[in-house]
Amino acid sequence: MLIRKNKHSEPLESEVTDHQVYLNRRQFLNTSATIATATMLPMGLAVAGKEAEPTFTDLVKSDFAAGEEPSTFEAITTYNNFYEFGTSKSSPAVLATEFPDKSQPWKVTIDGECDKPGDYHYDDLIRPFTMEERIYRLRCVEGWSMVIPWVGFSLADLIKRAQPNSRAKYVEFTTLYDPEQMPGQHRKVLDWPYTEGLRMDEAMNPLTLLAVGIYGQELLGQNGAPIRLVVPWKYGFKSIKSIVRIRFVEQLPTSSWMKSGPREYGFYSNVNPEVDHPRWSQSRERRIGEFLKRKTLMFNGYEEQVAHMYSDMDLKKNF
Ligand code: MTE
């Protein structure tokens, strides 16, 4: 994501560093820093880029990015957007190593227009669901993309348990607000807490995932631990991290990015190579690990699964 800035503010790292150059530099820094930082890294990840023992086993596997090589663990866990931990791509991996604080059990509130609201501890929330590995493309609004082997379960399954009523037209998601743990929240770069929303049919679409892991391991802080949304046909910012509230609402929710730049970020934010961002084209993207850009696919390549939901809509107006 990019924030419009006044003349005096510093450019973001993503604006001045091509991500491939950036990753090469990270690789170099990681190799040289491995020994020094080994004791600070989570167990099993002492050598950056190598896969640790999987935490989740016996995963049901589904691949929605057929034929594509997943991005490296290194890329997925060091090149992040998570403004609660700073606006540069590198800061979440550095600032979120202790996140979330394990001494405070993670709680998710499910409320609003539903018959079975409740407050759940993370373990209780995920226990009833079958964990799947789903390999999805992620296309960021800034023009880079990755292929990520997520671990998670269908949001639809959780919604069915909450039993939304007939007034529930949308689902609103909220990230934790805790500046003690999330130092980026001391700066008013967004209207905290980060919020996002989906229309009910989008939330119920079988592709929509609540992710709890990557590469068979629990999510790291920088990727939105312990639980985040993944909506693979929409630009990356819809995939809200570190969720503490899921609320069923009647009116269209206004997300943090819609508030921050209503001309630039709409509610739908479907990946669409034909609808440019006001400040740049969306027709091409650079896959992390590749040199040349490739064409961006309509709905990020998930047209078959999702196009029917938008058949009667003008996607230029509903961007
Ligand atoms: N969720 C929160 N709470 N805060 C954020 O800044 N960034 C979004 C999204 N979810 C963001 C967020 C953006 S812009 C992208 S591209 C994806 O997370 C990036 O996810 P990743 O870092 O795991 O690749």
PDB file of C-alpha atoms in Angstrom, residues 19-166:
ATOM      1  CA  HIS A  19      11.484  -5.470  -4.504  1.00  0.00           C
ATOM      2  CA  GLN A  20      13.888  -7.875  -6.227  1.00  0.00           C
ATOM      3  CA  VAL A  21      16.825  -5.666  -5.272  1.00  0.00           C
ATOM      4  CA  TYR A  22      15.296  -5.428  -1.840  1.00  0.00           C
ATOM      5  CA  LEU A  23      14.990  -9.213  -1.479  1.00  0.00           C
ATOM      6  CA  ASN A  24      18.544  -9.811  -2.688  1.00  0.00           C
ATOM      7  CA  ARG A  25      19.709  -7.353  -0.074  1.00  0.00           C
ATOM      8  CA  ARG A  26      17.596  -9.080   2.582  1.00  0.00           C
ATOM      9  CA  GLN A  27      19.026 -12.424   1.582  1.00  0.00           C
ATOM     10  CA  PHE A  28      22.533 -11.047   2.030  1.00  0.00           C
ATOM     11  CA  LEU A  29      21.682  -9.400   5.336  1.00  0.00           C
ATOM     12  CA  ASN A  30      19.979 -12.539   6.578  1.00  0.00           C
ATOM     13  CA  THR A  31      22.904 -14.769   5.732  1.00  0.00           C
ATOM     14  CA  SER A  32      25.329 -12.496   7.504  1.00  0.00           C
ATOM     15  CA  ALA A  33      23.049 -11.960  10.468  1.00  0.00           C
ATOM     16  CA  THR A  34      21.924 -15.559  10.963  1.00  0.00           C
ATOM     17  CA  ILE A  35      24.420 -16.404  13.673  1.00  0.00           C
ATOM     18  CA  ALA A  36      23.889 -13.156  15.535  1.00  0.00           C
ATOM     19  CA  THR A  37      20.112 -13.450  15.562  1.00  0.00           C
ATOM     20  CA  ALA A  38      19.627 -17.199  15.859  1.00  0.00           C
ATOM     21  CA  THR A  39      18.587 -17.018  19.491  1.00  0.00           C
ATOM     22  CA  MET A  40      15.969 -14.349  18.782  1.00  0.00           C
ATOM     23  CA  LEU A  41      14.151 -16.278  16.081  1.00  0.00           C
ATOM     24  CA  PRO A  42      11.245 -18.656  16.665  1.00  0.00           C
ATOM     25  CA  MET A  43      12.204 -22.292  17.143  1.00  0.00           C
ATOM     26  CA  GLY A  44      12.915 -24.090  13.922  1.00  0.00           C
ATOM     27  CA  LEU A  45      13.454 -20.913  11.946  1.00  0.00           C
ATOM     28  CA  ALA A  46      17.029 -20.229  13.027  1.00  0.00           C
ATOM     29  CA  VAL A  47      18.193 -20.402   9.419  1.00  0.00           C
ATOM     30  CA  ALA A  48      16.139 -17.935   7.436  1.00  0.00           C
ATOM     31  CA  GLY A  49      14.604 -19.386   4.290  1.00  0.00           C
ATOM     32  CA  LYS A  50      14.706 -23.013   5.441  1.00  0.00           C
ATOM     33  CA  GLU A  51      11.491 -24.708   6.319  1.00  0.00           C
ATOM     34  CA  ALA A  52      11.009 -25.776   9.919  1.00  0.00           C
ATOM     35  CA  GLU A  53       9.125 -28.846  11.123  1.00  0.00           C
ATOM     36  CA  PRO A  54       5.445 -28.372  10.217  1.00  0.00           C
ATOM     37  CA  THR A  55       3.092 -27.599  13.104  1.00  0.00           C
ATOM     38  CA  PHE A  56       0.026 -28.595  11.114  1.00  0.00           C
ATOM     39  CA  THR A  57       0.082 -32.120   9.733  1.00  0.00           C
ATOM     40  CA  ASP A  58      -2.479 -34.177   7.785  1.00  0.00           C
ATOM     41  CA  LEU A  59      -3.667 -31.110   5.959  1.00  0.00           C
ATOM     42  CA  VAL A  60      -6.324 -31.458   3.299  1.00  0.00           C
ATOM     43  CA  LYS A  61      -4.610 -29.996   0.241  1.00  0.00           C
ATOM     44  CA  SER A  62      -6.069 -27.803  -2.484  1.00  0.00           C
ATOM     45  CA  ASP A  63      -4.138 -25.830  -5.031  1.00  0.00           C
ATOM     46  CA  PHE A  64      -5.773 -22.756  -6.569  1.00  0.00           C
ATOM     47  CA  ALA A  65      -2.566 -21.553  -8.191  1.00  0.00           C
ATOM     48  CA  ALA A  66      -2.068 -24.594 -10.375  1.00  0.00           C
ATOM     49  CA  GLY A  67       1.405 -25.111 -11.771  1.00  0.00           C
ATOM     50  CA  GLU A  68       2.953 -22.199  -9.939  1.00  0.00           C
ATOM     51  CA  GLU A  69       5.900 -22.501  -7.610  1.00  0.00           C
ATOM     52  CA  PRO A  70       5.109 -21.073  -4.149  1.00  0.00           C
ATOM     53  CA  SER A  71       7.196 -18.052  -3.166  1.00  0.00           C
ATOM     54  CA  THR A  72       9.971 -18.793  -0.702  1.00  0.00           C
ATOM     55  CA  PHE A  73       9.340 -18.817   3.043  1.00  0.00           C
ATOM     56  CA  GLU A  74      11.973 -16.080   3.210  1.00  0.00           C
ATOM     57  CA  ALA A  75      10.077 -13.793   0.816  1.00  0.00           C
ATOM     58  CA  ILE A  76       6.685 -14.433   2.413  1.00  0.00           C
ATOM     59  CA  THR A  77       7.962 -13.664   5.909  1.00  0.00           C
ATOM     60  CA  THR A  78      10.279 -10.704   5.263  1.00  0.00           C
ATOM     61  CA  TYR A  79       8.520  -8.620   2.584  1.00  0.00           C
ATOM     62  CA  ASN A  80       5.315  -7.599   4.307  1.00  0.00           C
ATOM     63  CA  ASN A  81       2.681  -4.925   4.545  1.00  0.00           C
ATOM     64  CA  PHE A  82       1.534  -4.565   8.140  1.00  0.00           C
ATOM     65  CA  TYR A  83       1.292  -0.894   9.034  1.00  0.00           C
ATOM     66  CA  GLU A  84       0.753  -1.665  12.713  1.00  0.00           C
ATOM     67  CA  PHE A  85       4.463  -2.538  12.590  1.00  0.00           C
ATOM     68  CA  GLY A  86       5.633   0.313  10.376  1.00  0.00           C
ATOM     69  CA  THR A  87       5.137   1.371   6.790  1.00  0.00           C
ATOM     70  CA  SER A  88       8.248  -0.218   5.267  1.00  0.00           C
ATOM     71  CA  LYS A  89       8.206  -3.747   3.877  1.00  0.00           C
ATOM     72  CA  SER A  90      11.037  -4.830   6.160  1.00  0.00           C
ATOM     73  CA  SER A  91       9.826  -3.488   9.504  1.00  0.00           C
ATOM     74  CA  PRO A  92       7.091  -6.069  10.339  1.00  0.00           C
ATOM     75  CA  ALA A  93       9.614  -8.948  10.307  1.00  0.00           C
ATOM     76  CA  VAL A  94      11.794  -7.000  12.746  1.00  0.00           C
ATOM     77  CA  LEU A  95       9.135  -5.437  14.974  1.00  0.00           C
ATOM     78  CA  ALA A  96       6.627  -8.318  15.163  1.00  0.00           C
ATOM     79  CA  THR A  97       8.940 -11.101  16.394  1.00  0.00           C
ATOM     80  CA  GLU A  98       7.254 -11.114  19.821  1.00  0.00           C
ATOM     81  CA  PHE A  99       3.755 -10.592  18.447  1.00  0.00           C
ATOM     82  CA  PRO A 100       1.253 -11.623  19.646  1.00  0.00           C
ATOM     83  CA  ASP A 101       2.145 -11.653  23.315  1.00  0.00           C
ATOM     84  CA  LYS A 102       1.574 -15.330  24.251  1.00  0.00           C
ATOM     85  CA  SER A 103       0.816 -14.419  27.886  1.00  0.00           C
ATOM     86  CA  GLN A 104      -2.420 -12.757  26.754  1.00  0.00           C
ATOM     87  CA  PRO A 105      -4.766 -15.334  25.198  1.00  0.00           C
ATOM     88  CA  TRP A 106      -6.053 -14.187  21.793  1.00  0.00           C
ATOM     89  CA  LYS A 107      -9.774 -13.576  21.764  1.00  0.00           C
ATOM     90  CA  VAL A 108     -12.097 -13.126  18.788  1.00  0.00           C
ATOM     91  CA  THR A 109     -15.535 -11.566  19.200  1.00  0.00           C
ATOM     92  CA  ILE A 110     -18.286 -12.621  16.820  1.00  0.00           C
ATOM     93  CA  ASP A 111     -21.279 -10.326  17.036  1.00  0.00           C
ATOM     94  CA  GLY A 112     -23.772  -8.113  15.240  1.00  0.00           C
ATOM     95  CA  GLU A 113     -26.663  -9.470  13.198  1.00  0.00           C
ATOM     96  CA  CYS A 114     -26.422 -13.157  14.104  1.00  0.00           C
ATOM     97  CA  ASP A 115     -28.162 -15.664  16.361  1.00  0.00           C
ATOM     98  CA  LYS A 116     -25.014 -17.214  17.862  1.00  0.00           C
ATOM     99  CA  PRO A 117     -22.673 -14.375  18.868  1.00  0.00           C
ATOM    100  CA  GLY A 118     -19.815 -15.097  21.236  1.00  0.00           C
ATOM    101  CA  ASP A 119     -16.325 -14.396  22.492  1.00  0.00           C
ATOM    102  CA  TYR A 120     -13.909 -17.179  21.626  1.00  0.00           C
ATOM    103  CA  HIS A 121     -10.394 -17.927  22.680  1.00  0.00           C
ATOM    104  CA  TYR A 122      -8.324 -18.621  19.569  1.00  0.00           C
ATOM    105  CA  ASP A 123      -7.973 -22.382  20.274  1.00  0.00           C
ATOM    106  CA  ASP A 124     -11.717 -22.781  20.796  1.00  0.00           C
ATOM    107  CA  LEU A 125     -12.462 -20.758  17.691  1.00  0.00           C
ATOM    108  CA  ILE A 126     -10.420 -22.915  15.328  1.00  0.00           C
ATOM    109  CA  ARG A 127     -10.911 -26.345  16.986  1.00  0.00           C
ATOM    110  CA  PRO A 128     -14.099 -27.400  15.127  1.00  0.00           C
ATOM    111  CA  PHE A 129     -12.655 -26.822  11.662  1.00  0.00           C
ATOM    112  CA  THR A 130     -10.721 -29.029   9.278  1.00  0.00           C
ATOM    113  CA  MET A 131      -7.403 -27.399   8.410  1.00  0.00           C
ATOM    114  CA  GLU A 132      -6.516 -27.195   4.739  1.00  0.00           C
ATOM    115  CA  GLU A 133      -3.450 -26.162   2.833  1.00  0.00           C
ATOM    116  CA  ARG A 134      -4.500 -23.846   0.036  1.00  0.00           C
ATOM    117  CA  ILE A 135      -1.987 -22.428  -2.381  1.00  0.00           C
ATOM    118  CA  TYR A 136      -3.242 -19.012  -3.526  1.00  0.00           C
ATOM    119  CA  ARG A 137      -1.856 -16.139  -5.557  1.00  0.00           C
ATOM    120  CA  LEU A 138      -1.699 -12.847  -3.623  1.00  0.00           C
ATOM    121  CA  ARG A 139      -1.706  -9.660  -5.741  1.00  0.00           C
ATOM    122  CA  CYS A 140      -0.846  -6.488  -3.904  1.00  0.00           C
ATOM    123  CA  VAL A 141      -2.302  -3.180  -5.079  1.00  0.00           C
ATOM    124  CA  GLU A 142       1.243  -1.815  -5.470  1.00  0.00           C
ATOM    125  CA  GLY A 143       2.028  -4.244  -8.309  1.00  0.00           C
ATOM    126  CA  TRP A 144       3.915  -7.136  -6.739  1.00  0.00           C
ATOM    127  CA  SER A 145       2.579 -10.614  -6.174  1.00  0.00           C
ATOM    128  CA  MET A 146       3.411 -13.886  -4.454  1.00  0.00           C
ATOM    129  CA  VAL A 147       2.139 -17.458  -4.321  1.00  0.00           C
ATOM    130  CA  ILE A 148       1.469 -18.495  -0.730  1.00  0.00           C
ATOM    131  CA  PRO A 149       0.777 -21.947   0.744  1.00  0.00           C
ATOM    132  CA  TRP A 150      -1.695 -20.952   3.451  1.00  0.00           C
ATOM    133  CA  VAL A 151      -3.069 -23.164   6.214  1.00  0.00           C
ATOM    134  CA  GLY A 152      -6.622 -22.368   7.233  1.00  0.00           C
ATOM    135  CA  PHE A 153     -10.319 -23.047   6.944  1.00  0.00           C
ATOM    136  CA  SER A 154     -13.281 -21.604   5.059  1.00  0.00           C
ATOM    137  CA  LEU A 155     -14.740 -18.439   6.511  1.00  0.00           C
ATOM    138  CA  ALA A 156     -18.096 -19.837   5.321  1.00  0.00           C
ATOM    139  CA  ASP A 157     -17.866 -22.646   7.908  1.00  0.00           C
ATOM    140  CA  LEU A 158     -17.417 -20.160  10.742  1.00  0.00           C
ATOM    141  CA  ILE A 159     -20.234 -17.962   9.426  1.00  0.00           C
ATOM    142  CA  LYS A 160     -22.615 -20.939   9.340  1.00  0.00           C
ATOM    143  CA  ARG A 161     -21.902 -21.582  13.022  1.00  0.00           C
ATOM    144  CA  ALA A 162     -22.638 -17.945  13.918  1.00  0.00           C
ATOM    145  CA  GLN A 163     -26.006 -18.123  12.129  1.00  0.00           C
ATOM    146  CA  PRO A 164     -26.334 -14.616  10.662  1.00  0.00           C
ATOM    147  CA  ASN A 165     -29.907 -13.304  10.460  1.00  0.00           C
ATOM    148  CA  SER A 166     -31.671 -11.766   7.439  1.00  0.00           C
TER     149      SER A 166
END
